[in-house]
Coordinates of C-alpha atoms in Angstrom, one line a residue:
M3 CA -26.2 -14.5 18.8
N4 CA -29.2 -11.8 18.6
N5 CA -28.4 -8.7 17.0
K6 CA -27.8 -5.6 18.8
S7 CA -28.6 -2.0 17.9
I8 CA -25.8 -0.9 15.8
S9 CA -26.1 3.3 15.0
W10 CA -24.6 4.1 11.6
H11 CA -23.3 7.9 10.9
V12 CA -21.7 9.5 7.7
I13 CA -18.5 11.3 8.6
E14 CA -18.3 14.1 6.0
D15 CA -16.1 16.5 8.1
I16 CA -12.2 15.6 8.5
L17 CA -12.3 17.3 11.9
E18 CA -14.5 15.3 13.0
L19 CA -12.6 12.7 11.5
K20 CA -9.9 13.4 13.7
K21 CA -11.5 13.7 16.6
M22 CA -12.2 9.8 16.6
S23 CA -8.8 8.7 15.7
K24 CA -8.4 7.0 19.0
Q25 CA -11.4 5.1 18.9
W26 CA -10.5 4.2 15.3
D27 CA -7.0 3.1 16.1
C28 CA -8.3 1.0 19.1
L29 CA -10.6 -0.5 16.6
A30 CA -7.7 -1.0 14.0
E31 CA -6.4 -2.7 16.9
N32 CA -8.8 -5.1 17.6
S33 CA -10.0 -5.7 14.2
I34 CA -10.2 -9.1 12.3
N35 CA -8.8 -7.9 9.5
N36 CA -6.5 -4.7 10.7
T37 CA -3.7 -3.6 8.5
L38 CA -1.5 -0.6 8.6
F39 CA -3.2 0.8 5.5
S40 CA -6.8 1.3 6.9
S41 CA -5.6 2.6 10.1
P42 CA -5.9 6.6 10.8
H43 CA -2.0 6.8 11.1
W44 CA -1.8 6.2 7.6
I45 CA -5.0 7.5 6.2
L46 CA -4.8 10.8 7.8
N47 CA -1.2 11.6 6.6
W48 CA -2.6 10.3 3.2
Y49 CA -5.4 13.1 3.7
E50 CA -3.0 15.7 4.5
V51 CA -0.9 15.3 1.2
Y52 CA -3.4 14.1 -1.3
W53 CA -6.5 15.7 -0.7
Q54 CA -8.2 17.9 -3.1
K55 CA -11.3 20.6 -2.8
N56 CA -13.5 18.3 -5.5
W57 CA -13.5 15.4 -3.4
K58 CA -15.8 14.7 -0.5
L59 CA -15.4 12.5 2.5
H60 CA -17.9 9.7 3.0
V61 CA -16.6 7.6 6.1
I62 CA -19.3 5.1 7.2
V63 CA -19.2 4.6 10.9
G64 CA -21.3 2.0 13.2
F65 CA -21.5 2.2 16.6
H66 CA -23.1 0.3 19.6
N67 CA -23.3 1.8 23.1
E68 CA -21.0 4.6 21.8
K69 CA -18.3 2.2 20.8
L70 CA -17.0 2.2 17.6
I71 CA -17.4 -1.0 16.3
A72 CA -17.3 -0.9 12.7
I73 CA -15.4 1.8 10.0
L74 CA -15.4 2.0 6.3
P75 CA -13.1 4.8 5.7
S76 CA -14.1 5.9 1.9
Y77 CA -14.4 9.3 -0.2
I78 CA -16.1 10.3 -3.4
Q79 CA -14.0 11.8 -6.2
H80 CA -16.3 14.5 -8.5
S81 CA -14.6 15.2 -11.6
T82 CA -14.4 18.9 -12.5
S83 CA -15.2 18.4 -16.3
W84 CA -17.8 17.2 -18.4
P85 CA -20.1 14.7 -17.6
H86 CA -18.4 15.2 -14.3
I87 CA -17.8 11.3 -13.2
S88 CA -18.4 10.4 -9.3
T89 CA -16.2 7.5 -8.1
L90 CA -16.3 6.1 -4.7
Y91 CA -12.8 5.1 -3.6
P92 CA -11.3 4.0 -0.4
L93 CA -9.3 6.3 1.5
G94 CA -5.5 6.1 1.0
Q95 CA -6.3 5.0 -2.8
G96 CA -7.2 7.4 -6.1
E97 CA -4.5 10.1 -6.1
P98 CA -2.6 10.7 -9.7
E99 CA -1.0 7.6 -10.7
D100 CA 2.3 8.8 -11.0
E101 CA 2.4 9.8 -7.4
E102 CA 0.6 7.0 -5.6
V103 CA 1.6 5.2 -2.5
L104 CA 0.2 1.9 -3.1
S105 CA -2.3 1.5 -0.2
E106 CA -2.8 -2.0 -0.2
Y107 CA -5.5 -4.1 1.8
C108 CA -7.8 -1.4 2.4
D109 CA -10.8 -2.8 3.9
I110 CA -13.7 -2.5 6.4
L111 CA -12.5 -2.4 9.9
L112 CA -15.2 -4.3 12.6
L113 CA -15.0 -6.3 15.7
P114 CA -15.2 -10.1 15.2
E115 CA -18.1 -10.5 17.3
Y116 CA -20.4 -7.9 15.2
S117 CA -19.2 -9.3 11.6
E118 CA -22.0 -10.9 10.4
Q119 CA -24.5 -8.1 11.5
V120 CA -22.2 -5.1 10.5
T121 CA -21.6 -6.7 6.7
T122 CA -25.3 -6.8 6.2
E123 CA -26.5 -3.6 7.8
L124 CA -23.3 -2.1 6.2
S125 CA -24.4 -3.1 2.7
E126 CA -27.6 -1.4 2.9
Q127 CA -25.6 1.9 3.6
V128 CA -23.5 1.2 0.8
S129 CA -26.2 0.7 -1.4
Q130 CA -27.4 4.1 -0.7
I131 CA -24.4 6.0 -1.9
T132 CA -25.0 7.6 -5.2
V133 CA -22.0 7.2 -7.6
D134 CA -21.1 6.8 -10.9
Q135 CA -18.6 4.0 -10.3
I136 CA -16.6 2.0 -7.3
I137 CA -12.8 1.3 -7.5
W138 CA -11.2 -0.4 -5.0
H139 CA -7.6 -1.5 -6.0
S140 CA -5.1 -4.2 -4.4
V141 CA -7.6 -5.9 -2.2
L142 CA -7.7 -9.6 -0.6
V143 CA -10.3 -11.8 -2.5
S144 CA -10.8 -13.1 1.1
S145 CA -11.4 -9.3 2.5
V146 CA -14.8 -8.4 3.8
I147 CA -14.8 -5.3 1.3
T148 CA -14.7 -7.7 -1.6
K149 CA -17.6 -9.7 -0.4
L150 CA -19.7 -6.7 0.3
L151 CA -19.3 -5.0 -2.7
T152 CA -19.4 -8.2 -5.3
K153 CA -22.6 -9.6 -3.5
L154 CA -24.1 -6.0 -3.4
H155 CA -23.5 -5.4 -7.0
N156 CA -23.5 -9.2 -8.6
V157 CA -20.1 -8.9 -10.0
S158 CA -17.2 -11.4 -10.0
S159 CA -13.7 -10.5 -8.7
P160 CA -11.2 -12.4 -10.7
A161 CA -7.6 -12.6 -8.8
T162 CA -5.0 -10.1 -10.7
N163 CA -2.3 -10.4 -8.1
Y164 CA -0.9 -12.6 -4.7
R165 CA -0.1 -11.4 -1.7
Y166 CA 3.3 -12.9 -0.7
C167 CA 3.8 -13.0 3.2
I168 CA 5.8 -15.4 5.1
D169 CA 4.7 -16.7 8.6
R170 CA 8.2 -16.6 10.3
S171 CA 7.0 -19.3 12.9
N172 CA 7.1 -21.9 9.7
W173 CA 10.0 -20.6 7.9
C174 CA 13.6 -21.4 7.6
I175 CA 16.4 -20.9 5.0
K176 CA 16.5 -24.7 4.6
K177 CA 13.2 -24.9 3.3
L178 CA 14.2 -22.7 0.1
S179 CA 15.0 -24.1 -3.3
K180 CA 18.4 -25.2 -3.9
N181 CA 19.1 -22.6 -6.1
T182 CA 18.1 -19.8 -3.9
R183 CA 20.5 -21.4 -1.2
S184 CA 23.4 -21.3 -3.5
R185 CA 22.5 -18.0 -4.5
Y186 CA 22.5 -17.0 -0.7
K187 CA 25.4 -18.8 0.1
R188 CA 27.7 -17.6 -2.4
S189 CA 27.0 -14.0 -1.1
Y190 CA 27.8 -14.7 2.3
N191 CA 31.3 -16.4 0.8
Q192 CA 31.7 -12.8 -1.1
L193 CA 30.9 -10.7 1.6
S194 CA 33.3 -12.8 4.2
H195 CA 36.1 -11.3 2.3
L196 CA 35.4 -7.7 3.4
D197 CA 34.4 -6.0 6.4
Y198 CA 30.7 -6.0 6.3
K199 CA 27.5 -6.2 8.7
F200 CA 23.7 -6.5 8.7
Q201 CA 21.5 -4.5 10.7
W202 CA 18.5 -2.8 11.9
I203 CA 18.8 1.0 11.7
N204 CA 18.2 3.4 15.0
P205 CA 15.3 5.6 14.2
D206 CA 17.8 8.6 14.7
E207 CA 19.4 7.7 11.6
Y208 CA 16.3 7.0 9.2
D209 CA 17.1 10.2 6.9
T210 CA 20.5 9.2 6.9
Y211 CA 20.1 5.6 5.2
A212 CA 16.6 6.9 3.6
Q213 CA 18.9 9.3 1.6
Y214 CA 21.1 6.3 0.3
M215 CA 18.1 4.2 -0.5
I216 CA 16.2 7.0 -2.6
E217 CA 19.9 7.3 -4.5
Y218 CA 20.4 3.6 -5.3
H219 CA 16.3 3.3 -6.1
Q220 CA 16.5 6.3 -8.4
A221 CA 19.8 4.9 -10.2
R222 CA 18.1 1.5 -10.8
W223 CA 14.8 3.2 -12.3
N224 CA 17.0 5.5 -14.4
K225 CA 19.2 3.2 -16.1
K226 CA 16.3 1.5 -17.0
G227 CA 15.0 4.7 -18.7
K228 CA 11.9 5.5 -16.1
L229 CA 11.7 8.0 -13.6
G230 CA 11.5 6.0 -10.3
A231 CA 9.0 6.7 -7.4
F232 CA 11.0 9.2 -5.5
V233 CA 11.1 11.9 -8.2
Q234 CA 7.4 12.9 -7.6
Q235 CA 7.2 15.5 -4.6
N236 CA 4.2 14.6 -3.0
F237 CA 5.3 10.8 -2.8
Q238 CA 8.6 12.2 -1.1
L239 CA 6.3 14.5 1.1
F240 CA 4.0 11.3 2.4
H241 CA 6.9 9.4 3.7
Q242 CA 9.0 12.4 5.3
K243 CA 5.5 13.2 7.2
F244 CA 4.9 9.7 7.9
M245 CA 8.1 9.1 9.2
K246 CA 8.6 12.4 11.4
V247 CA 5.6 11.3 12.9
N248 CA 5.5 7.5 13.5
A249 CA 9.4 6.4 13.1
R250 CA 9.5 4.5 16.0
K251 CA 6.2 2.8 15.8
F252 CA 5.7 1.9 12.1
V253 CA 8.6 2.6 10.3
N254 CA 12.0 -0.1 10.3
I255 CA 14.9 0.3 7.8
S256 CA 17.3 -2.7 7.6
A257 CA 20.6 -2.1 6.0
L258 CA 23.8 -4.2 4.5
I259 CA 26.5 -2.1 5.6
V260 CA 30.5 -2.9 3.7
N261 CA 33.6 -0.9 4.8
N262 CA 31.1 1.6 6.9
K263 CA 28.6 2.2 4.0
P264 CA 25.3 1.0 3.2
I265 CA 25.4 -0.9 -0.1
A266 CA 21.6 -2.2 0.5
I267 CA 18.7 -0.8 2.1
N268 CA 15.0 -2.0 2.7
Y269 CA 12.6 0.5 3.8
Y270 CA 9.4 -1.4 6.0
L271 CA 6.2 -0.1 7.3
S272 CA 5.2 -2.6 10.2
D273 CA 2.6 -2.7 13.1
K274 CA 1.8 -5.0 15.8
N275 CA 2.0 -8.3 13.5
T276 CA 3.6 -7.6 10.1
L277 CA 6.6 -6.5 8.7
Y278 CA 5.3 -4.7 5.4
F279 CA 8.4 -4.4 2.8
Y280 CA 7.7 -1.5 1.1
Q281 CA 10.8 0.1 -1.1
C282 CA 14.5 -0.6 -1.3
G283 CA 17.9 0.2 -2.9
W284 CA 21.0 -1.1 -3.7
D285 CA 24.4 -0.4 -5.1
E286 CA 24.1 -1.7 -8.5
V287 CA 27.3 -0.3 -9.7
N288 CA 29.6 -1.9 -7.2
Y289 CA 28.1 -4.7 -5.6
S290 CA 25.2 -6.0 -8.0
H291 CA 27.3 -9.7 -8.4
F292 CA 27.2 -10.2 -4.4
S293 CA 23.3 -10.6 -4.4
P294 CA 23.0 -7.5 -1.6
G295 CA 19.2 -7.7 -2.1
L296 CA 18.8 -11.1 -1.7
S297 CA 21.0 -11.6 1.3
L298 CA 19.5 -8.5 3.2
H299 CA 15.8 -10.1 2.8
L300 CA 16.9 -13.3 4.1
W301 CA 18.7 -11.9 7.1
S302 CA 15.3 -9.3 7.7
I303 CA 13.4 -12.5 7.7
E304 CA 15.2 -14.1 10.2
N305 CA 16.0 -11.5 12.4
A306 CA 12.3 -9.5 12.1
K307 CA 10.4 -9.0 15.5
Q308 CA 7.0 -9.2 13.7
Q309 CA 5.5 -12.7 13.1
V310 CA 4.7 -12.1 9.5
Y311 CA 7.3 -10.8 7.1
D312 CA 4.6 -9.2 4.0
F313 CA 6.0 -8.6 0.6
M314 CA 2.9 -7.0 -0.5
K315 CA 1.6 -7.3 -3.9
G316 CA 3.0 -9.4 -6.8
E317 CA 2.5 -11.1 -10.0
L318 CA 0.4 -14.2 -10.1
T319 CA 3.6 -15.8 -12.2
D320 CA 7.1 -15.2 -12.6
S321 CA 7.6 -12.9 -9.5
Y322 CA 10.8 -12.9 -7.3
K323 CA 8.9 -12.7 -4.3
S324 CA 8.0 -16.3 -4.6
K325 CA 11.7 -17.3 -4.5
F326 CA 11.4 -16.7 -0.6
G327 CA 9.3 -19.6 0.2
C328 CA 6.1 -17.1 0.8
Q329 CA 2.3 -18.0 1.1
Q330 CA 0.3 -16.8 -1.4
Q331 CA -3.1 -15.0 -0.9
L332 CA -5.1 -14.2 -4.1
M333 CA -5.9 -10.3 -4.5
T334 CA -8.4 -8.5 -6.9
N335 CA -8.9 -5.1 -8.2
I336 CA -12.5 -4.2 -7.9
I337 CA -14.1 -2.1 -10.5
I338 CA -17.9 -1.6 -10.7
P339 CA -19.8 0.5 -13.3
I340 CA -23.1 1.5 -12.3
H341 CA -23.8 4.4 -14.8
N342 CA -22.3 2.8 -17.7
W343 CA -23.8 5.8 -20.2
K344 CA -21.9 8.5 -18.4
L345 CA -18.6 6.4 -17.9
M346 CA -18.6 5.4 -21.8
I347 CA -19.2 9.0 -22.7
N348 CA -16.5 10.1 -20.3
K349 CA -13.9 7.3 -22.0
L350 CA -14.9 8.8 -25.2
I351 CA -14.2 12.2 -24.4
V352 CA -10.7 11.4 -22.9
K353 CA -9.5 9.0 -26.0
L354 CA -10.5 12.3 -28.3
K355 CA -8.5 14.4 -26.1
N356 CA -5.8 12.2 -25.9
D357 CA -5.8 11.7 -29.6
Y358 CA -5.8 15.7 -30.6
L359 CA -2.9 15.9 -28.1
N360 CA -1.0 13.4 -29.7
K361 CA -1.5 14.7 -33.0
L362 CA -0.6 17.9 -31.8
K363 CA 2.7 16.9 -30.4
T364 CA 3.5 15.1 -33.6
S365 CA 2.4 18.5 -35.8
I366 CA 4.8 20.7 -33.3
S367 CA 7.6 18.1 -33.7
L368 CA 7.6 17.9 -37.7
F369 CA 7.3 21.9 -37.8
K370 CA 10.7 21.7 -35.8

């Protein structure tokens, strides 16, 4: 196939990016590697909640005959303190660690018929970006961005995790391990003595069920001595805003209800083909011995509308997600140092600062 003339442009203004959201959405729908986390619906919501004034948009877009055929949604973080490290991130990542919404599979979106030409020309565009490092977390090893960045900077991308997902057309409970099937049967036998039901929740009731899920989730993590995801205001704000705008199109909630009260809730993000398991909560005080989480997952897998049920990122070994008969796709974290001396100085400064603060805390504690 002969190369076609692609016009490349860098978007640095959020209003300009928002104006092309319909084209971006159309491209995402037809891209060879479309996921919700690279869509304008997810990324523009992320921008509204997390954006900081010392960050700079750097979204690379490619057009052919005025049609958007490729987009790399990225930006540059500039640290405010010396030595002023600059980092290229995908839009959707790079927010404070304790507030992060875990955008996974962030990738270049492109039309399949332009694949080879786009990756070649986009590599040239990326090589012109001046930063001290590039960080791209939780991407598939097979993704376009992984291949582009590792080839451009001649680095490897060792696997750090698996993506655990199920093609529902090739899945059934009978294929699960004997132990998992036994747990499932025992759960159903216990539930059969109660007034119970599984169901998909109507979007009009999402707020109510989300509150139950948050309470169960926080109680579980607090019991472990941890804060839990929903303690952070920006994390909650992100999902409140996303659900308010996109509830009927990109959100699903399933629940196990006993005596008219939900005892287990699964919160999903979704697109046309994939149901992404994002968060959950269940009543550990009264129903932990019923294995409500297992039962709700298996019911949801059987009754989902989407073809793919995606547990998203999990550990390479000993992940509970492997018990559901998932396919496993390798994932990686891409961290590419470019100006090593600046990064080494910055690392030393951070270490000295942390050591000083720890000594100060110890001194204050002893004084008290």
